[in-house]
N, CA, C and O atoms as a DFTB+ gen file, in Angstrom:
272 C
 N C O
     1  1      -0.620      18.143      42.071
     2  2      -0.323      19.527      42.355
     3  2      -0.737      20.391      41.156
     4  3      -0.382      20.107      40.012
     5  1      -1.473      21.417      41.442
     6  2      -1.966      22.282      40.378
     7  2      -0.919      23.300      39.978
     8  3      -0.236      23.885      40.818
     9  1      -0.810      23.497      38.667
    10  2       0.117      24.501      38.166
    11  2      -0.564      25.861      38.204
    12  3      -1.783      25.958      38.057
    13  1       0.219      26.898      38.399
    14  2      -0.375      28.238      38.370
    15  2      -0.969      28.522      36.999
    16  3      -0.500      28.007      35.984
    17  1      -2.008      29.351      36.986
    18  2      -2.687      29.672      35.726
    19  2      -1.737      30.289      34.718
    20  3      -1.897      30.084      33.515
    21  1      -0.765      31.031      35.178
    22  2       0.201      31.655      34.274
    23  2       0.995      30.587      33.513
    24  3       1.200      30.702      32.305
    25  1       1.436      29.557      34.226
    26  2       2.186      28.467      33.572
    27  2       1.292      27.688      32.617
    28  3       1.726      27.300      31.532
    29  1       0.058      27.461      33.013
    30  2      -0.884      26.771      32.128
    31  2      -1.105      27.576      30.852
    32  3      -1.183      27.025      29.754
    33  1      -1.202      28.875      31.019
    34  2      -1.403      29.738      29.864
    35  2      -0.200      29.679      28.930
    36  3      -0.367      29.645      27.710
    37  1       1.005      29.665      29.486
    38  2       2.213      29.561      28.664
    39  2       2.248      28.225      27.925
    40  3       2.586      28.171      26.743
    41  1       1.898      27.155      28.624
    42  2       1.899      25.839      27.989
    43  2       0.867      25.788      26.865
    44  3       1.121      25.208      25.809
    45  1      -0.295      26.393      27.094
    46  2      -1.324      26.419      26.050
    47  2      -0.850      27.236      24.852
    48  3      -1.119      26.864      23.710
    49  1      -0.158      28.331      25.090
    50  2       0.374      29.150      24.005
    51  2       1.405      28.364      23.202
    52  3       1.413      28.425      21.972
    53  1       2.274      27.626      23.891
    54  2       3.282      26.813      23.218
    55  2       2.613      25.706      22.416
    56  3       3.012      25.418      21.287
    57  1       1.596      25.088      23.003
    58  2       0.864      24.023      22.314
    59  2       0.171      24.570      21.073
    60  3       0.191      23.931      20.021
    61  1      -0.431      25.724      21.183
    62  2      -1.096      26.344      20.044
    63  2      -0.098      26.655      18.934
    64  3      -0.391      26.435      17.759
    65  1       1.076      27.165      19.296
    66  2       2.111      27.460      18.293
    67  2       2.549      26.181      17.579
    68  3       2.736      26.181      16.363
    69  1       2.713      25.096      18.331
    70  2       3.104      23.819      17.726
    71  2       2.002      23.286      16.807
    72  3       2.286      22.755      15.733
    73  1       0.773      23.426      17.226
    74  2      -0.343      22.962      16.406
    75  2      -0.434      23.774      15.111
    76  3      -0.726      23.219      14.052
    77  1      -0.190      25.067      15.189
    78  2      -0.200      25.900      13.986
    79  2       0.912      25.482      13.033
    80  3       0.725      25.464      11.817
    81  1       2.070      25.147      13.593
    82  2       3.184      24.696      12.753
    83  2       2.839      23.371      12.068
    84  3       3.163      23.171      10.898
    85  1       2.191      22.482      12.789
    86  2       1.780      21.190      12.216
    87  2       0.773      21.411      11.088
    88  3       0.864      20.767      10.043
    89  1      -0.175      22.307      11.289
    90  2      -1.167      22.599      10.248
    91  2      -0.474      23.159       9.006
    92  3      -0.813      22.777       7.886
    93  1       0.491      24.057       9.194
    94  2       1.232      24.616       8.059
    95  2       2.000      23.534       7.311
    96  3       2.011      23.508       6.080
    97  1       2.646      22.636       8.064
    98  2       3.402      21.552       7.430
    99  2       2.462      20.611       6.678
   100  3       2.778      20.167       5.574
   101  1       1.317      20.308       7.270
   102  2       0.347      19.435       6.596
   103  2      -0.178      20.085       5.322
   104  3      -0.359      19.414       4.306
   105  1      -0.421      21.383       5.379
   106  2      -0.892      22.097       4.199
   107  2       0.156      22.031       3.093
   108  3      -0.178      21.808       1.929
   109  1       1.421      22.224       3.453
   110  2       2.505      22.143       2.478
   111  2       2.568      20.744       1.865
   112  3       2.719      20.603       0.652
   113  1       2.452      19.721       2.695
   114  2       2.483      18.345       2.192
   115  2       1.311      18.069       1.261
   116  3       1.482      17.420       0.229
   117  1       0.135      18.547       1.607
   118  2      -1.039      18.347       0.755
   119  2      -0.830      19.015      -0.600
   120  3      -1.169      18.444      -1.637
   121  1      -0.272      20.223      -0.590
   122  2      -0.013      20.929      -1.846
   123  2       1.021      20.183      -2.685
   124  3       0.878      20.083      -3.904
   125  1       2.061      19.660      -2.038
   126  2       3.087      18.913      -2.772
   127  2       2.502      17.645      -3.379
   128  3       2.825      17.295      -4.514
   129  1       1.655      16.964      -2.644
   130  2       1.028      15.742      -3.151
   131  2       0.126      16.066      -4.332
   132  3       0.116      15.341      -5.327
   133  1      -0.628      17.148      -4.227
   134  2      -1.514      17.541      -5.328
   135  2      -0.691      17.859      -6.573
   136  3      -1.075      17.488      -7.683
   137  1       0.433      18.539      -6.395
   138  2       1.303      18.864      -7.529
   139  2       1.867      17.589      -8.148
   140  3       1.910      17.445      -9.370
   141  1       2.298      16.670      -7.292
   142  2       2.835      15.391      -7.780
   143  2       1.766      14.629      -8.558
   144  3       2.052      14.040      -9.601
   145  1       0.539      14.642      -8.053
   146  2      -0.555      13.960      -8.737
   147  2      -0.814      14.579     -10.110
   148  3      -1.108      13.866     -11.069
   149  1      -0.705      15.903     -10.203
   150  2      -0.894      16.572     -11.496
   151  2       0.197      16.160     -12.480
   152  3      -0.076      15.960     -13.664
   153  1       1.424      16.034     -11.995
   154  2       2.531      15.609     -12.854
   155  2       2.304      14.175     -13.337
   156  3       2.518      13.872     -14.511
   157  1       1.876      13.303     -12.440
   158  2       1.615      11.909     -12.811
   159  2       0.486      11.831     -13.826
   160  3       0.573      11.081     -14.798
   161  1      -0.574      12.603     -13.608
   162  2      -1.695      12.604     -14.552
   163  2      -1.252      13.082     -15.929
   164  3      -1.637      12.496     -16.940
   165  1      -0.451      14.136     -15.977
   166  2       0.039      14.650     -17.264
   167  2       0.902      13.600     -17.960
   168  3       0.809      13.424     -19.175
   169  1       1.741      12.904     -17.193
   170  2       2.589      11.871     -17.779
   171  2       1.747      10.717     -18.316
   172  3       2.044      10.183     -19.384
   173  1       0.712      10.331     -17.597
   174  2      -0.169       9.261     -18.060
   175  2      -0.913       9.662     -19.336
   176  3      -1.059       8.866     -20.264
   177  1      -1.371      10.895     -19.360
   178  2      -2.058      11.365     -20.566
   179  2      -1.111      11.396     -21.763
   180  3      -1.497      11.028     -22.873
   181  1       0.117      11.830     -21.541
   182  2       1.106      11.855     -22.620
   183  2       1.413      10.430     -23.071
   184  3       1.530      10.169     -24.268
   185  1       1.540       9.523     -22.131
   186  2       1.817       8.126     -22.456
   187  2       0.675       7.530     -23.277
   188  3       0.911       6.814     -24.251
   189  1      -0.548       7.824     -22.884
   190  2      -1.701       7.328     -23.650
   191  2      -1.703       7.878     -25.069
   192  3      -1.996       7.151     -26.018
   193  1      -1.379       9.150     -25.215
   194  2      -1.336       9.757     -26.549
   195  2      -0.260       9.087     -27.409
   196  3      -0.485       8.809     -28.587
   197  1       0.898       8.833     -26.818
   198  2       1.975       8.184     -27.566
   199  2       1.598       6.759     -27.954
   200  3       1.904       6.311     -29.060
   201  1       0.939       6.052     -27.051
   202  2       0.489       4.695     -27.375
   203  2      -0.547       4.716     -28.493
   204  3      -0.538       3.850     -29.368
   205  1      -1.433       5.694     -28.467
   206  2      -2.423       5.820     -29.530
   207  2      -1.747       6.091     -30.873
   208  3      -2.113       5.499     -31.888
   209  1      -0.757       6.991     -30.873
   210  2      -0.022       7.282     -32.104
   211  2       0.699       6.037     -32.608
   212  3       0.686       5.758     -33.807
   213  1       1.317       5.299     -31.719
   214  2       2.017       4.073     -32.099
   215  2       1.040       3.056     -32.681
   216  3       1.335       2.399     -33.679
   217  1      -0.105       2.935     -32.060
   218  2      -1.122       2.003     -32.550
   219  2      -1.594       2.399     -33.953
   220  3      -1.779       1.543     -34.818
   221  1      -1.785       3.693     -34.167
   222  2      -2.206       4.171     -35.484
   223  2      -1.129       3.926     -36.530
   224  3      -1.445       3.580     -37.668
   225  1       0.128       4.098     -36.167
   226  2       1.234       3.849     -37.101
   227  2       1.305       2.380     -37.466
   228  3       1.560       2.032     -38.619
   229  1       1.081       1.516     -36.484
   230  2       1.123       0.079     -36.759
   231  2      -0.006      -0.331     -37.694
   232  3       0.150      -1.242     -38.507
   233  1      -1.135       0.342     -37.575
   234  2      -2.270       0.043     -38.457
   235  2      -1.970       0.462     -39.891
   236  3      -2.506      -0.127     -40.830
   237  1      -1.128       1.461     -40.072
   238  2      -0.799       1.957     -41.411
   239  2       0.251       1.104     -42.112
   240  3       0.324       1.114     -43.341
   241  1       1.058       0.373     -41.364
   242  2       2.136      -0.434     -41.955
   243  2       1.527      -1.706     -42.524
   244  3       0.853      -2.448     -41.810
   245  1       1.766      -1.964     -43.822
   246  2       1.216      -3.211     -44.402
   247  2       1.916      -4.428     -43.786
   248  3       3.118      -4.427     -43.522
   249  1       1.126      -5.429     -43.579
   250  2       1.688      -6.644     -42.974
   251  2       1.771      -7.723     -44.028
   252  3       0.840      -7.932     -44.806
   253  1       2.896      -8.401     -44.040
   254  2       3.115      -9.473     -45.017
   255  2       3.100     -10.796     -44.292
   256  3       3.664     -10.941     -43.207
   257  1       2.455     -11.742     -44.899
   258  2       2.423     -13.067     -44.333
   259  2       3.681     -13.796     -44.787
   260  3       3.993     -13.831     -45.977
   261  1       4.388     -14.369     -43.847
   262  2       5.601     -15.098     -44.204
   263  2       5.275     -16.574     -44.353
   264  3       4.412     -17.119     -43.665
   265  1       5.979     -17.187     -45.253
   266  2       5.815     -18.636     -45.455
   267  2       6.965     -19.329     -44.742
   268  3       8.137     -19.055     -45.001
   269  1       6.618     -20.202     -43.868
   270  2       7.661     -20.931     -43.118
   271  2       8.180     -22.114     -43.886
   272  3       9.056     -22.830     -43.400
């Protein structure tokens, strides 16, 4: 049974509204993921810098050979 064109038009309008909402939600999720990735990258860079500083400090400390 065919639906009247008016009902089809309403269903298409509702479908379009839902699709627009999905696109907005996906855009928000993509932005949140990008922000999270930036935070992770900054933390990794900071961690690398701290490891480099620690490595340099260890190189400066004189090492003594112990006799067992």
